[in-house]
PDB file of C-alpha atoms in Angstrom:
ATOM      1  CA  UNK A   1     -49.489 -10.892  -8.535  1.00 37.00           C
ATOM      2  CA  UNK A   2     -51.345  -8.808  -5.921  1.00 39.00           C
ATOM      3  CA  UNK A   3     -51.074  -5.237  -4.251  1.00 35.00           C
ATOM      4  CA  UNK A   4     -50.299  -4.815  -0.990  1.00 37.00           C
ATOM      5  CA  UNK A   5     -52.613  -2.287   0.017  1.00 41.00           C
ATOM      6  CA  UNK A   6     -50.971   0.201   2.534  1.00 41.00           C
ATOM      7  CA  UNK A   7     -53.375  -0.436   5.860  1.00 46.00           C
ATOM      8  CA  UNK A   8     -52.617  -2.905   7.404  1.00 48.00           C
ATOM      9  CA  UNK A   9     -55.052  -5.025   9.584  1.00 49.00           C
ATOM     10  CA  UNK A  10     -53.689  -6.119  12.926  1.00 50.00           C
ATOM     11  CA  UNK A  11     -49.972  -7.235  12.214  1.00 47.00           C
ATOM     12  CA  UNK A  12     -50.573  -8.475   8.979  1.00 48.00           C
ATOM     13  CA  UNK A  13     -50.902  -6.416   5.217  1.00 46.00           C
ATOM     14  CA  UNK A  14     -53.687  -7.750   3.202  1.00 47.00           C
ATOM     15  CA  UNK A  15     -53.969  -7.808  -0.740  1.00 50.00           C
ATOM     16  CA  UNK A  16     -55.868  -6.945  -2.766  1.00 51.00           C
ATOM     17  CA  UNK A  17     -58.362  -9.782  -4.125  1.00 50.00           C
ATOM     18  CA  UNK A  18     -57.764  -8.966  -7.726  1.00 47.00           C
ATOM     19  CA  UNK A  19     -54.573  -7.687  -9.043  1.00 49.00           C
ATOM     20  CA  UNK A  20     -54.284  -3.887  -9.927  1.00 48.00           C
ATOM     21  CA  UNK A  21     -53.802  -3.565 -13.663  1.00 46.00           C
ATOM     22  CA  UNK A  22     -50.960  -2.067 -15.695  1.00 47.00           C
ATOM     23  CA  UNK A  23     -51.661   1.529 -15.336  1.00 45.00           C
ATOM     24  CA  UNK A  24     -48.592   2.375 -18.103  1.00 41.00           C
ATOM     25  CA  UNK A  25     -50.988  -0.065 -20.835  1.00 51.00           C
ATOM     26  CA  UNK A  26     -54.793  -0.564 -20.408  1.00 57.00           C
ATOM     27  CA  UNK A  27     -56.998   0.701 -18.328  1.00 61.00           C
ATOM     28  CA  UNK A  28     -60.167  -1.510 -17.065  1.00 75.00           C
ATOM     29  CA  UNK A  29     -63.506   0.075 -16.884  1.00 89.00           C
ATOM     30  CA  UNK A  30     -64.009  -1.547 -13.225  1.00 92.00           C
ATOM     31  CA  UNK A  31     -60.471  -1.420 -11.685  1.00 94.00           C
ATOM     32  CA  UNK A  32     -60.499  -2.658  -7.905  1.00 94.00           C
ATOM     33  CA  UNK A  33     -57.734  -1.350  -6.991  1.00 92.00           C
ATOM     34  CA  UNK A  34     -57.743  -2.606  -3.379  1.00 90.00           C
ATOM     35  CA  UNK A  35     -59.971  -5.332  -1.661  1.00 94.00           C
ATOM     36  CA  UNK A  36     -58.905  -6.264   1.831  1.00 96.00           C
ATOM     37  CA  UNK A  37     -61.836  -7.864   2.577  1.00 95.00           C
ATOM     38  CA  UNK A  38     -60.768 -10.678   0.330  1.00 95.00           C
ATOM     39  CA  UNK A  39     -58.357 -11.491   3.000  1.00 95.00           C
ATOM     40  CA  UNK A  40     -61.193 -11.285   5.755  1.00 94.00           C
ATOM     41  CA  UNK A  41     -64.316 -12.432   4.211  1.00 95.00           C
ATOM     42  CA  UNK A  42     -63.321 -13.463   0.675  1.00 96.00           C
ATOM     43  CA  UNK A  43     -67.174 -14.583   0.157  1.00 97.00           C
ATOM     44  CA  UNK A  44     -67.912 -11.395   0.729  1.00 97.00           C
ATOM     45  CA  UNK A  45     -65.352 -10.077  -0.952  1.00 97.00           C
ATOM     46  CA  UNK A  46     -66.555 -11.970  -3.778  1.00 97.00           C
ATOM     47  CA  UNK A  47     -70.597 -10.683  -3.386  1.00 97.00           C
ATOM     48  CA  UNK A  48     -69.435  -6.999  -3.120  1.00 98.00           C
ATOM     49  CA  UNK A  49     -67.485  -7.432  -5.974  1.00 97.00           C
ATOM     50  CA  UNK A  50     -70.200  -8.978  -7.876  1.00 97.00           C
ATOM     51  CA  UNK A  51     -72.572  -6.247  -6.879  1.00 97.00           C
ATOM     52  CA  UNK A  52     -70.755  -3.690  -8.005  1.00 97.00           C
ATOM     53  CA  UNK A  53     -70.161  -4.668 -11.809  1.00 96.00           C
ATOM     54  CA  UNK A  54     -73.262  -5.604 -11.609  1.00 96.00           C
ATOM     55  CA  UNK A  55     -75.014  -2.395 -10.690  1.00 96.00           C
ATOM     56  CA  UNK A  56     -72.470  -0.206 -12.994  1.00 95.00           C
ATOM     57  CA  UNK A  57     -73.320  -2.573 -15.968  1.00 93.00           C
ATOM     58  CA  UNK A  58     -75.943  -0.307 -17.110  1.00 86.00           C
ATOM     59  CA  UNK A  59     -74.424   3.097 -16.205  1.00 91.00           C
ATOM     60  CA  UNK A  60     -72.748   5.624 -18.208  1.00 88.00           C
ATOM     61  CA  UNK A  61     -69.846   6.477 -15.749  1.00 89.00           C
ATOM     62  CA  UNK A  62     -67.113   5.592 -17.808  1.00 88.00           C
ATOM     63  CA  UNK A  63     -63.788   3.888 -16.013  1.00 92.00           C
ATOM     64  CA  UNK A  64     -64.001   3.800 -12.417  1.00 94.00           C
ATOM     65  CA  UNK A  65     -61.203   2.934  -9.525  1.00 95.00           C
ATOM     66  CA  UNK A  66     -62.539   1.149  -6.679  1.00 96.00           C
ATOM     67  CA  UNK A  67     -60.897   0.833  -3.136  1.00 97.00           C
ATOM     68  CA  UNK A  68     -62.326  -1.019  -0.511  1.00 97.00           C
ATOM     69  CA  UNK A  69     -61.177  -0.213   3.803  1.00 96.00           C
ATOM     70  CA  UNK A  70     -61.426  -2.593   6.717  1.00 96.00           C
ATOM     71  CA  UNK A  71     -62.847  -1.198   9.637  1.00 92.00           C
ATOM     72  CA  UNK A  72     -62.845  -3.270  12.974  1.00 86.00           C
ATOM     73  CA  UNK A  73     -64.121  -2.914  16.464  1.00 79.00           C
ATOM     74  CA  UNK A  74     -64.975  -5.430  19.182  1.00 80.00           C
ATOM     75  CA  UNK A  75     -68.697  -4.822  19.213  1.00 83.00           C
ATOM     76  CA  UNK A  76     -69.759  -4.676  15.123  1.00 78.00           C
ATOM     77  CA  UNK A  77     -67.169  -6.678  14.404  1.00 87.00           C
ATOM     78  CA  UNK A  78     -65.995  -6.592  10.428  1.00 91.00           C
ATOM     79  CA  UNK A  79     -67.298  -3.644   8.311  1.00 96.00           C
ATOM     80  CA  UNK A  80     -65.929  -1.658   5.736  1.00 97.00           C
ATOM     81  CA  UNK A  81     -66.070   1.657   3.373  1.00 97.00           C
ATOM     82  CA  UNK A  82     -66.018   1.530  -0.432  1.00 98.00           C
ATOM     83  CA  UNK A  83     -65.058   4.560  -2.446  1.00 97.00           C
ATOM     84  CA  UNK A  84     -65.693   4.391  -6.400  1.00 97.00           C
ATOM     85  CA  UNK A  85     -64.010   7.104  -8.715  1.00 95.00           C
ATOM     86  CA  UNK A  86     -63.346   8.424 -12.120  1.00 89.00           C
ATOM     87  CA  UNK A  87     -59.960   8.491 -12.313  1.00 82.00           C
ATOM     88  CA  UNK A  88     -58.476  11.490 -13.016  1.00 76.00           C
ATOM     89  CA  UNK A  89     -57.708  12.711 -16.927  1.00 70.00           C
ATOM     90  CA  UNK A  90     -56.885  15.701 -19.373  1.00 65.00           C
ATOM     91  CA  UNK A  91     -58.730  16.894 -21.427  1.00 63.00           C
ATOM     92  CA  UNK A  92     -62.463  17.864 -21.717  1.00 64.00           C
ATOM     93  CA  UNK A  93     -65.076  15.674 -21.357  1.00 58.00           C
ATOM     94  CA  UNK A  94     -68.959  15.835 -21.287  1.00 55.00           C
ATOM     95  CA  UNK A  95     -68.899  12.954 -18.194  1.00 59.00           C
ATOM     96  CA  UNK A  96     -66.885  14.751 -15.899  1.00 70.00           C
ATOM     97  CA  UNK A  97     -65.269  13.316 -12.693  1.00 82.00           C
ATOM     98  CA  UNK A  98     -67.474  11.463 -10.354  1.00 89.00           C
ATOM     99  CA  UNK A  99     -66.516  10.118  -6.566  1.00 94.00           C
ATOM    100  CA  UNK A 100     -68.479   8.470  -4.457  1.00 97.00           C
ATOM    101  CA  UNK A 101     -67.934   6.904  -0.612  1.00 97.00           C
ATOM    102  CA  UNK A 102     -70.037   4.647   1.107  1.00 97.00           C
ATOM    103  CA  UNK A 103     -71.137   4.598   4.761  1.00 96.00           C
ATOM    104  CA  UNK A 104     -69.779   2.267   7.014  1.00 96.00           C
ATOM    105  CA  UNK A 105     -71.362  -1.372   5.706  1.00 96.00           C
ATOM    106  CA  UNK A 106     -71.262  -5.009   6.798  1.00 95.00           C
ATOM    107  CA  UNK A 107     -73.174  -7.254   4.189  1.00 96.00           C
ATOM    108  CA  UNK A 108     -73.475  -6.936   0.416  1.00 97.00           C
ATOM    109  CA  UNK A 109     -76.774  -6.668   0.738  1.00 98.00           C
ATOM    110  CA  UNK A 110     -75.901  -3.029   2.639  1.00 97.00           C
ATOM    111  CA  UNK A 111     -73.386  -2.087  -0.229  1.00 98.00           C
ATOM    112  CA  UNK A 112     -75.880  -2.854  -2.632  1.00 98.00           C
ATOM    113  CA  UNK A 113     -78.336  -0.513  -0.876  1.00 98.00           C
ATOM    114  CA  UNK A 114     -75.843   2.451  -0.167  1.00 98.00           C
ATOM    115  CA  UNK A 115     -74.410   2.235  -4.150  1.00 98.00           C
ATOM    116  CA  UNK A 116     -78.084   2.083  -5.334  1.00 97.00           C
ATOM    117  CA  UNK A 117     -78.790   5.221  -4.053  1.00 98.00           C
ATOM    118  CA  UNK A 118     -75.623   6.806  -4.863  1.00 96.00           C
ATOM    119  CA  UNK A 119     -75.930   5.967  -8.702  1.00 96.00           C
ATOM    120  CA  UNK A 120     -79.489   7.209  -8.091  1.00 96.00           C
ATOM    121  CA  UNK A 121     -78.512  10.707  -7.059  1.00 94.00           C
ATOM    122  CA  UNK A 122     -75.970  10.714  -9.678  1.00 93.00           C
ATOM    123  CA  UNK A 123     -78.414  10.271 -12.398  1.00 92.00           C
ATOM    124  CA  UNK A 124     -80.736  12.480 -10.780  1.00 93.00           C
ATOM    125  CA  UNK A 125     -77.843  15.255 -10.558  1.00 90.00           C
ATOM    126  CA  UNK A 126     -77.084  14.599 -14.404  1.00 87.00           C
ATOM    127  CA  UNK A 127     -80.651  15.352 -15.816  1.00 88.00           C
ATOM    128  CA  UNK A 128     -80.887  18.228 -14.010  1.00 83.00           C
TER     129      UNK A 128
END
């Protein structure tokens, strides 16, 4: 069973491609918590997706939410924003919370691009 996410694009609510976890019992380290674009591209849906375990695979970030936005307008036709979080929790931890929002993007291959350089500046913020 699926989330409705709460924007709506044109008369119609999308769901998310993957359904949002039980937040009362486990927590997954990569929860997408919203994908419209599954509704719109689900290929690409599917590529971002893929892209995005793939590139947190080897980082230390510990469990991250993940919400992807549909942007539309006549002349770049589908795009979209990703934003990637720690969610948040008590107590103290070494990690400590981490956000991160994308540009406007229209291929995986952008996303890819964009979240390689954010993870980049995160390490690079870390070791200093």
């Amino acid at each position: 069973m699926g989330i409705a996410t709460s924007h709506p694009t044109g008369s119609r609510t999308r769901t998310a491609l993957h359904p949002v976890r039980d937040r009362e019992g486990r927590r997954e380290p990569i929860d997408i918590v919203a994908n419209p674009l599954g509704g719109e591209d689900p290929a690409l849906a599917r590529a971002v997706e893929a892209e995005l375990r793939r590139l947190l695979s080897g980082e230390d970030v510990g469990p991250v939410e993940v919400r992807f936005r549909i942007c539309r307008d006549e002349t770049d036709g589908l795009r979209f924003i990703c934003k990637v979080e720690n969610p948040p929790f008590d107590g103290e931890g070494v990690r400590g919370q981490w956000r991160w929002w994308s540009p406007l993007l229209s291929t995986a291959e952008d996303f890819r691009d964009a979240f390689r350089e954010g993870l980049r500046v995160r390490r690079e913020r870390r070791a200093a």
